[in-house]
Amino acid sequence: MCQSGAHGTEQAWDADDMSSGTGHGFDIIIAGGGPAGLAFARALDGSGLRIALVERQPLETLADPAPDGREIALTHRSAGILTSMGVWSRFNDDDVAPLREARVLNGPSPFALSFASGQAADRLGNLVPNHRIRQTLFQSVQGQEGLTLLAGTGIAGVRTGTEAATVTLEDGRTLSARLLVAADSRFSKIRDQLGIATQIKRLGKSMLVCRVAHEGEHGGVATEWFGYGQTMAMLPLNGRLSSAVLTLPAAEIERLAALDPTALSDELTRRYDRRLGAMTVVGRAHVYPLAITYAHHFAARRAALIGDTAVGMHPVTAHGFNLGLQSAATLAGLVTSTAARRGDIAGSLLLRRYEAAHRLASAPLYAATRLIVELYTDDRPPARLARTLTLRAGAALPFVRGSVTRMLMQH
Ligand SMILES: Cc1cc2nc3c(=O)[nH]c(=O)nc-3n(C[C@H](O)[C@H](O)[C@H](O)COP(=O)(O)OP(=O)(O)OC[C@H]3O[C@@H](n4cnc5c(N)ncnc54)[C@H](O)[C@@H]3O)c2cc1C
């Protein structure tokens, strides 16, 4: 694997080697080395394809990403995909926290709708810090045959034709490939350049996430509390440690994020009604403005979208990366089998099959998540009644609970 960093790390080619139309291009260019882009690269291991992965962040950041506060709830299906890629075994015991039960609370009511794995498994899923997912995925592609990693420069421009996709890097170099895969985040510029329209909804709210140590035991239970005027989730980590996820209007979150650690700890303890006793913030708080996105198409001529670039989920149902990983695995499977038959890895039939499969996987989840957010963040009296009724109905109807549990677990 060749690597190029912003600060002049190894440079194993010259610009002419990578220019388009000379036969020296790549089979695939991946735009973005976030978790989805890296997972896609990893899933192509053994395909024999020449891949360029372009990531704007410097190599040192990719190799050692800083904690970003996100604790990713991984489904069993995602754990299976990461295992088959040889990534799961790279996690330390400390990285993985079991999620045994999820409870949903509404307003001031003590009633909780509970989801547990039942006899199917000992846990609903696992929580793993996002920076460790990024780091282990990065480590897993080290030395991967056929993969060239270009870090420290982004993709500035994209052109697709009948035979190839050509990209211009921010440092002026050009690359060409048979297939361009965009994994450059939910606010993807490349998606725009491909002419793919996208539904983007900015919610005007932000999430504050941070680790908290607490007096009480969480018992491996995640709680999603749709209070009146705030939404607060507590995700169980190893020991008496949880990830606190607080959603409020953006300005209010900015105010809280500026508090000193003691004042923020007091605020979180109070806002969580001391359910876990006194809480103490560990490390720093991170803020994420909330926006959800859904691309109208997941493919264009010689190009495909994966990860958040295809579907930017609301974090409340914890499915963003799970879906992103699934999109990477689905596309990689189609590309690998087509390459083995010496077919066109960017053929319109392949791209249509990918789009159909990922739409089927993502559209119901996206719609259900939107509905949940819209209903459970609406504090007007009719909505409050509907919130109570739907939660009670969910508890009374085992098939509803069963299907939500399956959705959470995704075996
Ligand atoms: C608070 C929070 C909690 C979450 N919890 C969960 C959870 O429990 N479960 C779950 O499944 N998901 C969760 N998610 C969602 C998950 O974090 C995302 O779905 C995932 O990180 C998206 O990965 P990605 O690779 O698609 O995009 P990103 O992580 O956004 O990566 C995109 C990459 O592309 C690079 N890039 C951008 N533009 C260019 C360019 N022009 N050229 C080159 N590189 C470029 C960027 O530098 C970046 O590295 C959560 C999200 C948040 C905010």
mmCIF file of C-alpha atoms and ligand atoms in Angstrom, residues 30-39 53-58 62 68-75 78 99 126-128 130 133-134 137 150 152-158 168-170 182-190 193 207-209 235 243-245 286-290 306-325 327, ligand 1:
data_model
loop_
_atom_site.group_PDB
_atom_site.id
_atom_site.type_symbol
_atom_site.label_atom_id
_atom_site.label_comp_id
_atom_site.label_asym_id
_atom_site.label_seq_id
_atom_site.Cartn_x
_atom_site.Cartn_y
_atom_site.Cartn_z
ATOM 1 C CA ILE A 30 -13.077 5.963 -2.757
ATOM 2 C CA ALA A 31 -13.754 9.536 -1.638
ATOM 3 C CA GLY A 32 -13.530 9.755 2.151
ATOM 4 C CA GLY A 33 -11.714 7.602 4.674
ATOM 5 C CA GLY A 34 -14.345 7.745 7.409
ATOM 6 C CA PRO A 35 -15.712 4.475 8.792
ATOM 7 C CA ALA A 36 -17.787 3.772 5.661
ATOM 8 C CA GLY A 37 -14.993 4.481 3.162
ATOM 9 C CA LEU A 38 -12.460 2.446 5.142
ATOM 10 C CA ALA A 39 -14.907 -0.442 5.592
ATOM 11 C CA LEU A 53 -8.775 5.914 -1.106
ATOM 12 C CA VAL A 54 -8.655 9.703 -0.800
ATOM 13 C CA GLU A 55 -9.092 11.301 2.624
ATOM 14 C CA ARG A 56 -8.719 14.984 3.383
ATOM 15 C CA GLN A 57 -7.491 14.487 6.943
ATOM 16 C CA PRO A 58 -3.782 13.876 7.456
ATOM 17 C CA LEU A 62 -6.420 8.572 10.483
ATOM 18 C CA ASP A 68 -15.209 12.149 19.383
ATOM 19 C CA GLY A 69 -17.734 11.233 22.076
ATOM 20 C CA ARG A 70 -19.760 8.913 19.820
ATOM 21 C CA GLU A 71 -20.397 5.475 21.250
ATOM 22 C CA ILE A 72 -21.673 3.416 18.341
ATOM 23 C CA ALA A 73 -24.330 0.802 19.092
ATOM 24 C CA LEU A 74 -23.402 -1.992 16.704
ATOM 25 C CA THR A 75 -25.995 -4.586 15.750
ATOM 26 C CA SER A 78 -22.550 -5.280 11.935
ATOM 27 C CA LEU A 99 -26.099 -3.533 25.490
ATOM 28 C CA ASN A 126 -22.579 -3.785 21.603
ATOM 29 C CA LEU A 127 -21.350 -0.256 22.132
ATOM 30 C CA VAL A 128 -17.937 0.595 20.671
ATOM 31 C CA ASN A 130 -16.361 5.586 17.129
ATOM 32 C CA ILE A 133 -13.876 1.750 14.977
ATOM 33 C CA ARG A 134 -12.045 4.251 12.748
ATOM 34 C CA LEU A 137 -10.523 -0.113 10.280
ATOM 35 C CA LEU A 150 -3.910 9.348 -0.329
ATOM 36 C CA GLY A 152 -3.978 14.970 3.593
ATOM 37 C CA THR A 153 -5.663 16.103 0.395
ATOM 38 C CA GLY A 154 -9.338 16.112 -0.532
ATOM 39 C CA ILE A 155 -11.199 15.699 -3.778
ATOM 40 C CA ALA A 156 -12.009 19.091 -5.256
ATOM 41 C CA GLY A 157 -13.731 18.176 -8.514
ATOM 42 C CA VAL A 158 -15.401 15.196 -10.180
ATOM 43 C CA THR A 168 -9.136 16.407 -9.319
ATOM 44 C CA LEU A 169 -7.476 16.583 -5.939
ATOM 45 C CA GLU A 170 -7.153 19.770 -3.922
ATOM 46 C CA ALA A 182 -18.483 8.691 -2.516
ATOM 47 C CA ALA A 183 -18.221 8.335 1.270
ATOM 48 C CA ASP A 184 -17.546 11.986 2.089
ATOM 49 C CA SER A 185 -20.216 12.522 4.790
ATOM 50 C CA ARG A 186 -23.873 13.502 4.862
ATOM 51 C CA PHE A 187 -23.028 16.961 3.496
ATOM 52 C CA SER A 188 -21.164 15.441 0.554
ATOM 53 C CA LYS A 189 -19.902 17.890 -2.061
ATOM 54 C CA ILE A 190 -19.188 14.999 -4.400
ATOM 55 C CA GLN A 193 -21.193 17.351 -8.239
ATOM 56 C CA MET A 207 -26.684 16.838 20.617
ATOM 57 C CA LEU A 208 -24.196 17.106 23.435
ATOM 58 C CA VAL A 209 -22.371 13.840 24.083
ATOM 59 C CA LEU A 235 -25.790 4.437 26.978
ATOM 60 C CA SER A 243 -22.395 7.964 27.555
ATOM 61 C CA ALA A 244 -24.787 10.857 28.146
ATOM 62 C CA VAL A 245 -26.519 12.128 25.012
ATOM 63 C CA HIS A 286 -18.735 17.079 22.028
ATOM 64 C CA VAL A 287 -21.498 18.877 20.155
ATOM 65 C CA TYR A 288 -23.253 17.640 16.991
ATOM 66 C CA PRO A 289 -25.794 19.866 15.201
ATOM 67 C CA LEU A 290 -28.593 17.583 14.010
ATOM 68 C CA ILE A 306 -22.275 4.700 0.575
ATOM 69 C CA GLY A 307 -22.429 5.496 4.306
ATOM 70 C CA ASP A 308 -23.835 8.830 5.442
ATOM 71 C CA THR A 309 -23.441 10.147 1.886
ATOM 72 C CA ALA A 310 -26.319 7.851 0.905
ATOM 73 C CA VAL A 311 -28.348 8.026 4.131
ATOM 74 C CA GLY A 312 -27.669 10.372 7.056
ATOM 75 C CA MET A 313 -29.769 8.933 9.864
ATOM 76 C CA HIS A 314 -30.864 10.673 13.073
ATOM 77 C CA PRO A 315 -28.697 9.123 15.836
ATOM 78 C CA VAL A 316 -31.729 8.356 18.024
ATOM 79 C CA THR A 317 -32.226 4.834 16.642
ATOM 80 C CA ALA A 318 -28.456 4.239 16.440
ATOM 81 C CA HIS A 319 -28.447 2.948 12.881
ATOM 82 C CA GLY A 320 -26.251 5.387 10.911
ATOM 83 C CA PHE A 321 -23.031 3.428 10.828
ATOM 84 C CA ASN A 322 -24.846 0.082 10.901
ATOM 85 C CA LEU A 323 -26.533 1.072 7.648
ATOM 86 C CA GLY A 324 -23.313 2.574 6.303
ATOM 87 C CA LEU A 325 -21.464 -0.663 6.958
ATOM 88 C CA SER A 327 -24.057 -0.346 2.232
HETATM 89 C C1 LIG B 1 -23.766 11.631 18.428
HETATM 90 C C2 LIG B 1 -23.809 10.534 17.391
HETATM 91 C C3 LIG B 1 -24.069 9.236 17.783
HETATM 92 C C4 LIG B 1 -24.136 8.207 16.850
HETATM 93 N N1 LIG B 1 -24.435 6.945 17.268
HETATM 94 C C5 LIG B 1 -24.528 5.949 16.367
HETATM 95 C C6 LIG B 1 -24.854 4.612 16.789
HETATM 96 O O1 LIG B 1 -25.061 4.358 17.980
HETATM 97 N N2 LIG B 1 -24.940 3.640 15.838
HETATM 98 C C7 LIG B 1 -24.697 3.899 14.528
HETATM 99 O O2 LIG B 1 -24.779 2.971 13.717
HETATM 100 N N3 LIG B 1 -24.394 5.152 14.100
HETATM 101 C C8 LIG B 1 -24.305 6.179 14.979
HETATM 102 N N4 LIG B 1 -23.976 7.435 14.557
HETATM 103 C C9 LIG B 1 -23.747 7.672 13.113
HETATM 104 C C10 LIG B 1 -22.312 7.379 12.669
HETATM 105 O O3 LIG B 1 -21.391 8.079 13.492
HETATM 106 C C11 LIG B 1 -22.174 7.790 11.202
HETATM 107 O O4 LIG B 1 -23.171 7.130 10.463
HETATM 108 C C12 LIG B 1 -20.811 7.431 10.611
HETATM 109 O O5 LIG B 1 -19.758 8.055 11.298
HETATM 110 C C13 LIG B 1 -20.743 7.869 9.155
HETATM 111 O O6 LIG B 1 -19.541 7.419 8.586
HETATM 112 P P1 LIG B 1 -19.147 7.880 7.100
HETATM 113 O O7 LIG B 1 -17.820 7.249 6.835
HETATM 114 O O8 LIG B 1 -20.262 7.647 6.170
HETATM 115 O O9 LIG B 1 -19.012 9.471 7.179
HETATM 116 P P2 LIG B 1 -18.042 10.383 8.024
HETATM 117 O O10 LIG B 1 -17.745 9.789 9.351
HETATM 118 O O11 LIG B 1 -18.689 11.737 8.014
HETATM 119 O O12 LIG B 1 -16.673 10.432 7.200
HETATM 120 C C14 LIG B 1 -16.539 11.143 6.001
HETATM 121 C C15 LIG B 1 -15.046 11.289 5.698
HETATM 122 O O13 LIG B 1 -14.884 11.898 4.416
HETATM 123 C C16 LIG B 1 -13.837 12.871 4.481
HETATM 124 N N5 LIG B 1 -14.071 13.848 3.408
HETATM 125 C C17 LIG B 1 -15.070 14.751 3.318
HETATM 126 N N6 LIG B 1 -15.001 15.426 2.167
HETATM 127 C C18 LIG B 1 -13.919 14.927 1.494
HETATM 128 C C19 LIG B 1 -13.349 15.206 0.234
HETATM 129 N N7 LIG B 1 -13.849 16.132 -0.597
HETATM 130 N N8 LIG B 1 -12.256 14.509 -0.144
HETATM 131 C C20 LIG B 1 -11.728 13.562 0.672
HETATM 132 N N9 LIG B 1 -12.237 13.262 1.891
HETATM 133 C C21 LIG B 1 -13.327 13.928 2.283
HETATM 134 C C22 LIG B 1 -13.961 13.429 5.900
HETATM 135 O O14 LIG B 1 -12.745 14.023 6.320
HETATM 136 C C23 LIG B 1 -14.329 12.189 6.708
HETATM 137 O O15 LIG B 1 -13.196 11.517 7.207
HETATM 138 C C24 LIG B 1 -23.925 8.480 15.480
HETATM 139 C C25 LIG B 1 -23.659 9.799 15.068
HETATM 140 C C26 LIG B 1 -23.603 10.819 16.018
HETATM 141 C C27 LIG B 1 -23.334 12.229 15.569
#
